[in-house]
């Protein structure tokens, strides 16, 4: 496999960056996405509008365009963060919309009676959401959320286009040096498959363990 | 405490207030000419009903007669289109914390139990007091166990709802409602989803509650319960209250045609 | 789409843009305000050549002038090979019999080979050369372009999908093991772009320890590693992004082909190019290795157009519209390692 095998460590470090980006991005997306869902199901109309608008806007812009805007546009507005931070934030802002859709589907999967029972014992909207609805919704969402996470992992490769030295960035660099696109990109692909398979397997297990019996 | 003596068969919601034939307590719940539509369907039409402290009212009627809607309007799981509902001296709050506070004072038992599926039996009962009433957890747990004891499912406290029979789940649901120390208990067809052999265990708990003086509005077809525990039977048809009476009188000699028809259908089964 | 300084390119839908990932061109991409170049090309073509009323590309005097010749005129005046040069059964014989030169290249490399969105014609130095070669072999400039990528160039020559590759194709010994290179026909080199206010970067050694931007699919990244091993490299997709990175302070400098950098500086007084090119990039014409006559023939043709001034005229009509000064002297055939 040519000279490329001598650079496994270099690629592995790229995979590390990919994972860091993905975990940070997903964590942000998870928090923001859940918040967006709460906004979209809450009784306060302006919040619902803002939540819906956010999702519609962000879901309809290609992530790459968004990333380039973020990296090269914000500095003109006086905000310059590192490329890594920029991409992590972009991933979070972008994938929040996917988390939001997953959480909404999860909430819809919780029987209406659960919410009524929560309200009937005097819980406020926030209490019933926080202690009754969301905890049950999240259990049905393990698989959809894992899919979102896989989406974040794969999309983090766009960072290569804005100078982030993650797995694809490093793969391109090796390719540039050795002119061997097939083995380098095969290695990179193997890295991604490894991560996504692990996530899918883990999600399957967690899903089984967490499932709510009805 | 339940005053089942000296009732008259022909009293109505409107004339109960002054004649002293029903429980001596004050009016706890007052429903005044309440109407409610679902699209073209009239669910409630100019319904009037007063419920006194300590009184047990059984609401009867064919399916679609509006009895469940009436029950759900009392704690505002449904909103009303017109009329007013006064509970404990105050109009029902529209929303927010005041509405939550009202609901905490009104216990509700659903046809489909609606126990929190992701919580154990004990947690189901503890959740309301700790979250809503801010009762210290140890205290809430102690009381929850006492309540579970009272409804006969203490030994299931660490099980999840899905591991219990329907009758056991419904008794837990009653305990969950009681844990809030409600001033009024609403029962929305509490035995309709149960197998026959489980109905009795739930009814026994409800009768016990009535004996202890709980103010109750129960939507149920269980004549046995009505005869044993109810002070008053309210019969609804097409969104209206068409007959009100003392249970024995109502079941043996209904005054309206519709009530007679209805009773004949449920007695036949 | 993207608020880059040179965003006009994207507006016209030409240039690399996001699609560059698909057809990565490893070599220099003359990405500077490609739309302006293309527009200039159209105007020159329509104007019948040499009209002094044409706008100056780049918007500044001395930055390259409208050529006295259009690419089409240069091709029209190009020589045709004597019949004796085309031996029966050879590579050039096959091309002549077919009547079309099958070319591997790109249609989105500004100044080298870019499709004019209005006329549909390929414009640029590489495009002009392939038309001239077709004319030399066949008698008319009949070419058919197949898009190639960095990954497919050698393969497409080896399996005969194309007769020749014109794609800002740097001659390297490794590549020369798979294909034959005629040329070099053009030489380029990396330079350094910094903010006009930067005083302490004047040569590659100054880049050590600095953050340096370059295009991810250019060999400048490798050159940088050689000349300033301790530089932290930021790889971007496009020229405009690298320029923005320097202006926004993400990068201390931007290293790429000097021609491109000069183009950037022309349109922006906040930037400057420092020092002389510190690398040599010899571009060659990729040919099949299995017919040595092909390389001999194409080399001979290159010498002909070097000598009769056609090469310099083509430079003026293409790269010269963007880069200041007189045409450089043509490189020496066979001077690159691998040619």
PDB file of C-alpha atoms in Angstrom, chain B:
ATOM      1  CA  UNK B   1     -69.842  11.829  56.172  1.00  0.00           C
ATOM      2  CA  UNK B   2     -71.770  10.818  53.095  1.00  0.00           C
ATOM      3  CA  UNK B   3     -75.297  11.844  53.637  1.00  0.00           C
ATOM      4  CA  UNK B   4     -77.396   9.281  51.874  1.00  0.00           C
ATOM      5  CA  UNK B   5     -80.566   9.883  53.860  1.00  0.00           C
ATOM      6  CA  UNK B   6     -83.533  12.000  53.002  1.00  0.00           C
ATOM      7  CA  UNK B   7     -82.735  12.619  49.372  1.00  0.00           C
ATOM      8  CA  UNK B   8     -85.520  13.357  46.987  1.00  0.00           C
ATOM      9  CA  UNK B   9     -85.817  11.717  43.676  1.00  0.00           C
ATOM     10  CA  UNK B  10     -86.807  14.745  41.686  1.00  0.00           C
ATOM     11  CA  UNK B  11     -84.361  17.384  42.684  1.00  0.00           C
ATOM     12  CA  UNK B  12     -82.349  19.081  39.976  1.00  0.00           C
ATOM     13  CA  UNK B  13     -79.037  20.801  39.912  1.00  0.00           C
ATOM     14  CA  UNK B  14     -80.753  24.112  40.254  1.00  0.00           C
ATOM     15  CA  UNK B  15     -82.818  23.420  43.302  1.00  0.00           C
ATOM     16  CA  UNK B  16     -80.328  21.452  45.330  1.00  0.00           C
ATOM     17  CA  UNK B  17     -78.736  24.523  46.738  1.00  0.00           C
ATOM     18  CA  UNK B  18     -81.456  25.587  49.064  1.00  0.00           C
ATOM     19  CA  UNK B  19     -83.377  22.512  50.156  1.00  0.00           C
ATOM     20  CA  UNK B  20     -80.800  20.987  52.466  1.00  0.00           C
ATOM     21  CA  UNK B  21     -81.455  17.487  51.268  1.00  0.00           C
ATOM     22  CA  UNK B  22     -77.922  16.960  50.024  1.00  0.00           C
ATOM     23  CA  UNK B  23     -74.619  17.151  51.821  1.00  0.00           C
ATOM     24  CA  UNK B  24     -74.458  20.000  54.170  1.00  0.00           C
ATOM     25  CA  UNK B  25     -71.189  21.266  52.695  1.00  0.00           C
ATOM     26  CA  UNK B  26     -70.833  24.294  50.512  1.00  0.00           C
ATOM     27  CA  UNK B  27     -70.792  24.147  46.735  1.00  0.00           C
ATOM     28  CA  UNK B  28     -67.283  23.102  45.679  1.00  0.00           C
ATOM     29  CA  UNK B  29     -67.832  22.942  41.953  1.00  0.00           C
ATOM     30  CA  UNK B  30     -70.353  24.957  40.032  1.00  0.00           C
ATOM     31  CA  UNK B  31     -70.900  24.456  36.321  1.00  0.00           C
ATOM     32  CA  UNK B  32     -73.041  27.215  34.872  1.00  0.00           C
ATOM     33  CA  UNK B  33     -74.648  26.909  31.432  1.00  0.00           C
ATOM     34  CA  UNK B  34     -71.516  25.499  29.845  1.00  0.00           C
ATOM     35  CA  UNK B  35     -71.513  24.756  26.117  1.00  0.00           C
ATOM     36  CA  UNK B  36     -68.836  23.155  24.000  1.00  0.00           C
ATOM     37  CA  UNK B  37     -68.672  22.122  20.362  1.00  0.00           C
ATOM     38  CA  UNK B  38     -66.214  20.044  18.395  1.00  0.00           C
ATOM     39  CA  UNK B  39     -66.756  21.366  14.927  1.00  0.00           C
ATOM     40  CA  UNK B  40     -70.357  20.517  14.082  1.00  0.00           C
ATOM     41  CA  UNK B  41     -70.753  18.180  17.004  1.00  0.00           C
ATOM     42  CA  UNK B  42     -72.392  19.656  20.075  1.00  0.00           C
ATOM     43  CA  UNK B  43     -70.602  18.074  23.013  1.00  0.00           C
ATOM     44  CA  UNK B  44     -72.149  20.151  25.791  1.00  0.00           C
ATOM     45  CA  UNK B  45     -75.181  22.341  25.602  1.00  0.00           C
ATOM     46  CA  UNK B  46     -76.083  24.723  28.407  1.00  0.00           C
ATOM     47  CA  UNK B  47     -75.025  22.330  31.142  1.00  0.00           C
ATOM     48  CA  UNK B  48     -75.636  23.331  34.754  1.00  0.00           C
ATOM     49  CA  UNK B  49     -74.376  21.275  37.673  1.00  0.00           C
ATOM     50  CA  UNK B  50     -73.362  22.014  41.260  1.00  0.00           C
ATOM     51  CA  UNK B  51     -71.288  19.595  43.293  1.00  0.00           C
ATOM     52  CA  UNK B  52     -71.089  20.044  47.051  1.00  0.00           C
ATOM     53  CA  UNK B  53     -68.209  19.272  49.294  1.00  0.00           C
ATOM     54  CA  UNK B  54     -68.249  15.579  50.141  1.00  0.00           C
ATOM     55  CA  UNK B  55     -70.786  14.757  47.471  1.00  0.00           C
ATOM     56  CA  UNK B  56     -70.415  11.866  45.053  1.00  0.00           C
ATOM     57  CA  UNK B  57     -71.977  12.460  41.643  1.00  0.00           C
ATOM     58  CA  UNK B  58     -72.157   9.739  39.027  1.00  0.00           C
ATOM     59  CA  UNK B  59     -72.570  10.905  35.435  1.00  0.00           C
ATOM     60  CA  UNK B  60     -74.309   8.482  33.094  1.00  0.00           C
ATOM     61  CA  UNK B  61     -75.067   8.577  29.431  1.00  0.00           C
ATOM     62  CA  UNK B  62     -74.581   6.849  26.103  1.00  0.00           C
ATOM     63  CA  UNK B  63     -71.281   7.251  24.358  1.00  0.00           C
ATOM     64  CA  UNK B  64     -71.141  10.640  22.711  1.00  0.00           C
ATOM     65  CA  UNK B  65     -73.538  12.150  25.219  1.00  0.00           C
ATOM     66  CA  UNK B  66     -70.892  14.583  26.460  1.00  0.00           C
ATOM     67  CA  UNK B  67     -70.203  13.090  29.866  1.00  0.00           C
ATOM     68  CA  UNK B  68     -66.453  12.650  29.354  1.00  0.00           C
ATOM     69  CA  UNK B  69     -66.179  16.132  27.885  1.00  0.00           C
ATOM     70  CA  UNK B  70     -67.922  17.535  30.943  1.00  0.00           C
ATOM     71  CA  UNK B  71     -65.443  15.748  33.174  1.00  0.00           C
ATOM     72  CA  UNK B  72     -62.463  17.016  31.169  1.00  0.00           C
ATOM     73  CA  UNK B  73     -63.764  20.579  31.152  1.00  0.00           C
ATOM     74  CA  UNK B  74     -63.681  20.679  34.922  1.00  0.00           C
ATOM     75  CA  UNK B  75     -59.875  20.648  35.011  1.00  0.00           C
ATOM     76  CA  UNK B  76     -59.622  22.369  31.663  1.00  0.00           C
ATOM     77  CA  UNK B  77     -58.138  19.549  29.679  1.00  0.00           C
ATOM     78  CA  UNK B  78     -60.852  20.847  27.361  1.00  0.00           C
ATOM     79  CA  UNK B  79     -61.753  24.517  27.115  1.00  0.00           C
ATOM     80  CA  UNK B  80     -65.376  25.584  27.130  1.00  0.00           C
ATOM     81  CA  UNK B  81     -66.977  27.731  24.428  1.00  0.00           C
ATOM     82  CA  UNK B  82     -69.367  29.543  26.738  1.00  0.00           C
ATOM     83  CA  UNK B  83     -70.621  29.494  30.307  1.00  0.00           C
ATOM     84  CA  UNK B  84     -68.460  29.379  33.376  1.00  0.00           C
ATOM     85  CA  UNK B  85     -67.023  26.863  35.772  1.00  0.00           C
ATOM     86  CA  UNK B  86     -66.353  27.907  39.323  1.00  0.00           C
ATOM     87  CA  UNK B  87     -64.201  25.709  41.517  1.00  0.00           C
ATOM     88  CA  UNK B  88     -63.653  26.354  45.183  1.00  0.00           C
ATOM     89  CA  UNK B  89     -65.062  29.841  44.863  1.00  0.00           C
ATOM     90  CA  UNK B  90     -63.008  30.926  41.857  1.00  0.00           C
ATOM     91  CA  UNK B  91     -63.461  30.880  38.106  1.00  0.00           C
ATOM     92  CA  UNK B  92     -61.212  28.349  36.374  1.00  0.00           C
ATOM     93  CA  UNK B  93     -57.958  30.051  35.439  1.00  0.00           C
ATOM     94  CA  UNK B  94     -57.285  30.252  31.708  1.00  0.00           C
ATOM     95  CA  UNK B  95     -53.690  29.041  31.670  1.00  0.00           C
ATOM     96  CA  UNK B  96     -50.271  29.216  33.235  1.00  0.00           C
ATOM     97  CA  UNK B  97     -49.308  28.681  36.842  1.00  0.00           C
ATOM     98  CA  UNK B  98     -52.809  29.413  38.162  1.00  0.00           C
ATOM     99  CA  UNK B  99     -54.276  26.698  35.961  1.00  0.00           C
ATOM    100  CA  UNK B 100     -51.549  24.281  37.052  1.00  0.00           C
ATOM    101  CA  UNK B 101     -52.370  25.091  40.666  1.00  0.00           C
ATOM    102  CA  UNK B 102     -56.049  24.383  40.048  1.00  0.00           C
ATOM    103  CA  UNK B 103     -55.268  21.061  38.447  1.00  0.00           C
ATOM    104  CA  UNK B 104     -53.143  20.120  41.407  1.00  0.00           C
ATOM    105  CA  UNK B 105     -56.295  20.478  43.520  1.00  0.00           C
ATOM    106  CA  UNK B 106     -58.402  18.359  41.167  1.00  0.00           C
ATOM    107  CA  UNK B 107     -57.408  14.719  40.887  1.00  0.00           C
ATOM    108  CA  UNK B 108     -58.152  12.943  37.653  1.00  0.00           C
ATOM    109  CA  UNK B 109     -58.323   9.246  36.828  1.00  0.00           C
ATOM    110  CA  UNK B 110     -58.366   8.332  33.172  1.00  0.00           C
ATOM    111  CA  UNK B 111     -59.941   5.445  31.322  1.00  0.00           C
ATOM    112  CA  UNK B 112     -56.526   4.423  29.962  1.00  0.00           C
ATOM    113  CA  UNK B 113     -54.696   4.925  33.315  1.00  0.00           C
ATOM    114  CA  UNK B 114     -51.951   7.080  31.723  1.00  0.00           C
ATOM    115  CA  UNK B 115     -49.332   6.111  34.252  1.00  0.00           C
ATOM    116  CA  UNK B 116     -45.926   7.577  33.395  1.00  0.00           C
ATOM    117  CA  UNK B 117     -44.486   4.689  31.433  1.00  0.00           C
ATOM    118  CA  UNK B 118     -40.843   5.464  32.188  1.00  0.00           C
ATOM    119  CA  UNK B 119     -41.297   5.717  35.968  1.00  0.00           C
ATOM    120  CA  UNK B 120     -41.765   3.029  38.580  1.00  0.00           C
ATOM    121  CA  UNK B 121     -45.030   2.745  40.456  1.00  0.00           C
ATOM    122  CA  UNK B 122     -43.566   4.563  43.440  1.00  0.00           C
ATOM    123  CA  UNK B 123     -42.105   7.332  41.280  1.00  0.00           C
ATOM    124  CA  UNK B 124     -45.448   7.788  39.573  1.00  0.00           C
ATOM    125  CA  UNK B 125     -46.988   8.611  42.921  1.00  0.00           C
ATOM    126  CA  UNK B 126     -44.050  10.633  44.256  1.00  0.00           C
ATOM    127  CA  UNK B 127     -43.578  12.799  41.160  1.00  0.00           C
ATOM    128  CA  UNK B 128     -46.520  15.152  41.674  1.00  0.00           C
ATOM    129  CA  UNK B 129     -45.973  15.972  45.349  1.00  0.00           C
ATOM    130  CA  UNK B 130     -42.231  16.535  44.941  1.00  0.00           C
ATOM    131  CA  UNK B 131     -42.376  18.472  41.671  1.00  0.00           C
ATOM    132  CA  UNK B 132     -45.603  20.376  42.047  1.00  0.00           C
ATOM    133  CA  UNK B 133     -46.145  20.654  45.801  1.00  0.00           C
ATOM    134  CA  UNK B 134     -42.414  20.739  46.613  1.00  0.00           C
ATOM    135  CA  UNK B 135     -42.887  18.174  49.352  1.00  0.00           C
ATOM    136  CA  UNK B 136     -39.537  16.824  50.640  1.00  0.00           C
ATOM    137  CA  UNK B 137     -38.825  13.548  48.903  1.00  0.00           C
ATOM    138  CA  UNK B 138     -38.644  11.399  52.054  1.00  0.00           C
ATOM    139  CA  UNK B 139     -42.012  12.670  53.179  1.00  0.00           C
ATOM    140  CA  UNK B 140     -43.510  12.140  49.711  1.00  0.00           C
ATOM    141  CA  UNK B 141     -42.160   8.596  49.539  1.00  0.00           C
ATOM    142  CA  UNK B 142     -43.579   7.774  52.947  1.00  0.00           C
ATOM    143  CA  UNK B 143     -46.990   9.018  51.983  1.00  0.00           C
ATOM    144  CA  UNK B 144     -46.845   7.371  48.568  1.00  0.00           C
ATOM    145  CA  UNK B 145     -46.209   4.021  50.243  1.00  0.00           C
ATOM    146  CA  UNK B 146     -49.155   4.577  52.543  1.00  0.00           C
ATOM    147  CA  UNK B 147     -51.353   5.375  49.544  1.00  0.00           C
ATOM    148  CA  UNK B 148     -50.113   2.343  47.616  1.00  0.00           C
ATOM    149  CA  UNK B 149     -50.911   0.322  50.701  1.00  0.00           C
ATOM    150  CA  UNK B 150     -54.375   1.774  50.771  1.00  0.00           C
ATOM    151  CA  UNK B 151     -55.079   0.840  47.145  1.00  0.00           C
ATOM    152  CA  UNK B 152     -53.432  -2.551  47.633  1.00  0.00           C
ATOM    153  CA  UNK B 153     -50.403  -2.370  45.346  1.00  0.00           C
ATOM    154  CA  UNK B 154     -47.664  -1.584  47.856  1.00  0.00           C
ATOM    155  CA  UNK B 155     -45.757  -4.721  46.815  1.00  0.00           C
ATOM    156  CA  UNK B 156     -45.462  -3.401  43.232  1.00  0.00           C
ATOM    157  CA  UNK B 157     -43.789  -0.132  44.097  1.00  0.00           C
ATOM    158  CA  UNK B 158     -40.594  -0.780  42.165  1.00  0.00           C
ATOM    159  CA  UNK B 159     -42.294  -2.219  39.086  1.00  0.00           C
ATOM    160  CA  UNK B 160     -42.947  -0.328  35.879  1.00  0.00           C
ATOM    161  CA  UNK B 161     -46.539   0.286  34.768  1.00  0.00           C
ATOM    162  CA  UNK B 162     -46.304  -2.150  31.844  1.00  0.00           C
ATOM    163  CA  UNK B 163     -45.572  -4.950  34.334  1.00  0.00           C
ATOM    164  CA  UNK B 164     -48.882  -4.450  36.129  1.00  0.00           C
ATOM    165  CA  UNK B 165     -52.402  -5.623  35.303  1.00  0.00           C
ATOM    166  CA  UNK B 166     -54.917  -3.014  34.222  1.00  0.00           C
ATOM    167  CA  UNK B 167     -56.649  -3.073  37.593  1.00  0.00           C
ATOM    168  CA  UNK B 168     -53.364  -2.584  39.399  1.00  0.00           C
ATOM    169  CA  UNK B 169     -52.403   0.266  37.100  1.00  0.00           C
ATOM    170  CA  UNK B 170     -55.688   2.019  37.662  1.00  0.00           C
ATOM    171  CA  UNK B 171     -55.303   1.711  41.424  1.00  0.00           C
ATOM    172  CA  UNK B 172     -51.823   3.228  41.146  1.00  0.00           C
ATOM    173  CA  UNK B 173     -53.347   6.026  39.074  1.00  0.00           C
ATOM    174  CA  UNK B 174     -55.829   6.672  41.874  1.00  0.00           C
ATOM    175  CA  UNK B 175     -53.000   6.739  44.395  1.00  0.00           C
ATOM    176  CA  UNK B 176     -51.113   9.166  42.149  1.00  0.00           C
ATOM    177  CA  UNK B 177     -54.098  11.504  42.094  1.00  0.00           C
ATOM    178  CA  UNK B 178     -54.670  11.188  45.860  1.00  0.00           C
ATOM    179  CA  UNK B 179     -51.052  12.029  46.587  1.00  0.00           C
ATOM    180  CA  UNK B 180     -51.829  15.599  45.556  1.00  0.00           C
ATOM    181  CA  UNK B 181     -54.465  15.873  48.314  1.00  0.00           C
ATOM    182  CA  UNK B 182     -57.116  16.937  45.821  1.00  0.00           C
ATOM    183  CA  UNK B 183     -60.293  18.673  46.885  1.00  0.00           C
ATOM    184  CA  UNK B 184     -62.163  16.951  44.086  1.00  0.00           C
ATOM    185  CA  UNK B 185     -61.618  13.693  42.242  1.00  0.00           C
ATOM    186  CA  UNK B 186     -62.698  13.214  38.638  1.00  0.00           C
ATOM    187  CA  UNK B 187     -63.091   9.693  37.285  1.00  0.00           C
ATOM    188  CA  UNK B 188     -63.395   9.457  33.508  1.00  0.00           C
ATOM    189  CA  UNK B 189     -64.733   5.946  32.825  1.00  0.00           C
ATOM    190  CA  UNK B 190     -62.153   4.418  35.158  1.00  0.00           C
ATOM    191  CA  UNK B 191     -63.239   0.820  34.601  1.00  0.00           C
ATOM    192  CA  UNK B 192     -64.138   0.836  30.907  1.00  0.00           C
ATOM    193  CA  UNK B 193     -60.725  -0.426  29.789  1.00  0.00           C
ATOM    194  CA  UNK B 194     -60.592  -3.175  32.418  1.00  0.00           C
ATOM    195  CA  UNK B 195     -61.294  -6.872  32.210  1.00  0.00           C
ATOM    196  CA  UNK B 196     -64.389  -7.745  34.268  1.00  0.00           C
ATOM    197  CA  UNK B 197     -62.451  -9.496  37.018  1.00  0.00           C
ATOM    198  CA  UNK B 198     -60.433  -6.330  37.656  1.00  0.00           C
ATOM    199  CA  UNK B 199     -63.308  -3.905  37.754  1.00  0.00           C
ATOM    200  CA  UNK B 200     -64.241  -4.813  41.294  1.00  0.00           C
ATOM    201  CA  UNK B 201     -60.823  -4.065  42.800  1.00  0.00           C
ATOM    202  CA  UNK B 202     -60.938  -0.575  41.347  1.00  0.00           C
ATOM    203  CA  UNK B 203     -64.540   0.047  42.366  1.00  0.00           C
ATOM    204  CA  UNK B 204     -63.760  -1.055  45.902  1.00  0.00           C
ATOM    205  CA  UNK B 205     -61.082   1.593  46.130  1.00  0.00           C
ATOM    206  CA  UNK B 206     -63.485   4.202  44.774  1.00  0.00           C
ATOM    207  CA  UNK B 207     -66.216   3.194  47.234  1.00  0.00           C
ATOM    208  CA  UNK B 208     -63.697   3.446  50.032  1.00  0.00           C
ATOM    209  CA  UNK B 209     -62.814   6.949  48.916  1.00  0.00           C
ATOM    210  CA  UNK B 210     -66.459   7.947  48.839  1.00  0.00           C
ATOM    211  CA  UNK B 211     -66.941   6.574  52.344  1.00  0.00           C
ATOM    212  CA  UNK B 212     -64.002   8.673  53.492  1.00  0.00           C
ATOM    213  CA  UNK B 213     -65.775  11.785  52.309  1.00  0.00           C
ATOM    214  CA  UNK B 214     -63.979  12.584  49.068  1.00  0.00           C
ATOM    215  CA  UNK B 215     -65.901  14.833  46.721  1.00  0.00           C
ATOM    216  CA  UNK B 216     -66.176  12.898  43.470  1.00  0.00           C
ATOM    217  CA  UNK B 217     -67.517  13.234  39.961  1.00  0.00           C
ATOM    218  CA  UNK B 218     -67.441   9.846  38.298  1.00  0.00           C
ATOM    219  CA  UNK B 219     -68.339   9.084  34.719  1.00  0.00           C
ATOM    220  CA  UNK B 220     -69.150   5.393  34.887  1.00  0.00           C
ATOM    221  CA  UNK B 221     -71.749   2.848  33.916  1.00  0.00           C
ATOM    222  CA  UNK B 222     -71.151   0.762  37.014  1.00  0.00           C
ATOM    223  CA  UNK B 223     -74.582   0.740  38.596  1.00  0.00           C
ATOM    224  CA  UNK B 224     -73.210  -1.164  41.532  1.00  0.00           C
ATOM    225  CA  UNK B 225     -70.895   1.712  42.320  1.00  0.00           C
ATOM    226  CA  UNK B 226     -73.645   4.269  41.805  1.00  0.00           C
ATOM    227  CA  UNK B 227     -75.977   2.433  44.157  1.00  0.00           C
ATOM    228  CA  UNK B 228     -73.325   1.841  46.804  1.00  0.00           C
ATOM    229  CA  UNK B 229     -71.599   5.229  46.767  1.00  0.00           C
ATOM    230  CA  UNK B 230     -73.362   7.946  44.777  1.00  0.00           C
ATOM    231  CA  UNK B 231     -75.413  10.692  46.301  1.00  0.00           C
ATOM    232  CA  UNK B 232     -76.738  11.700  42.978  1.00  0.00           C
ATOM    233  CA  UNK B 233     -76.924  10.344  39.459  1.00  0.00           C
ATOM    234  CA  UNK B 234     -76.825  12.726  36.507  1.00  0.00           C
ATOM    235  CA  UNK B 235     -78.023  11.390  33.174  1.00  0.00           C
ATOM    236  CA  UNK B 236     -76.793  13.106  30.004  1.00  0.00           C
ATOM    237  CA  UNK B 237     -77.983  12.858  26.439  1.00  0.00           C
ATOM    238  CA  UNK B 238     -76.777  14.817  23.416  1.00  0.00           C
ATOM    239  CA  UNK B 239     -74.793  17.245  25.510  1.00  0.00           C
ATOM    240  CA  UNK B 240     -77.598  18.035  27.926  1.00  0.00           C
ATOM    241  CA  UNK B 241     -78.409  16.916  31.453  1.00  0.00           C
ATOM    242  CA  UNK B 242     -81.851  15.391  31.032  1.00  0.00           C
ATOM    243  CA  UNK B 243     -82.382  13.809  34.417  1.00  0.00           C
ATOM    244  CA  UNK B 244     -80.913  14.063  37.896  1.00  0.00           C
ATOM    245  CA  UNK B 245     -81.831  11.881  40.783  1.00  0.00           C
ATOM    246  CA  UNK B 246     -81.044   9.772  43.795  1.00  0.00           C
ATOM    247  CA  UNK B 247     -79.486   6.482  42.555  1.00  0.00           C
ATOM    248  CA  UNK B 248     -82.100   3.973  43.700  1.00  0.00           C
ATOM    249  CA  UNK B 249     -84.946   6.081  42.385  1.00  0.00           C
ATOM    250  CA  UNK B 250     -83.175   6.724  39.090  1.00  0.00           C
ATOM    251  CA  UNK B 251     -82.378   3.103  38.435  1.00  0.00           C
ATOM    252  CA  UNK B 252     -85.757   1.752  39.498  1.00  0.00           C
ATOM    253  CA  UNK B 253     -88.009   4.479  38.144  1.00  0.00           C
ATOM    254  CA  UNK B 254     -86.389   6.827  35.619  1.00  0.00           C
ATOM    255  CA  UNK B 255     -88.658   9.697  34.789  1.00  0.00           C
ATOM    256  CA  UNK B 256     -87.589  10.334  31.200  1.00  0.00           C
ATOM    257  CA  UNK B 257     -88.012   8.216  28.131  1.00  0.00           C
ATOM    258  CA  UNK B 258     -84.358   8.564  27.187  1.00  0.00           C
ATOM    259  CA  UNK B 259     -83.161   7.430  30.588  1.00  0.00           C
ATOM    260  CA  UNK B 260     -85.450   4.412  30.399  1.00  0.00           C
ATOM    261  CA  UNK B 261     -84.090   3.510  26.957  1.00  0.00           C
ATOM    262  CA  UNK B 262     -80.553   3.955  28.179  1.00  0.00           C
ATOM    263  CA  UNK B 263     -81.039   1.855  31.269  1.00  0.00           C
ATOM    264  CA  UNK B 264     -82.662  -0.901  29.288  1.00  0.00           C
ATOM    265  CA  UNK B 265     -79.629  -1.107  27.010  1.00  0.00           C
ATOM    266  CA  UNK B 266     -77.108  -1.269  29.828  1.00  0.00           C
ATOM    267  CA  UNK B 267     -79.203  -3.667  31.871  1.00  0.00           C
ATOM    268  CA  UNK B 268     -79.540  -6.023  28.967  1.00  0.00           C
ATOM    269  CA  UNK B 269     -75.789  -6.491  28.895  1.00  0.00           C
TER     270      UNK B 269
END
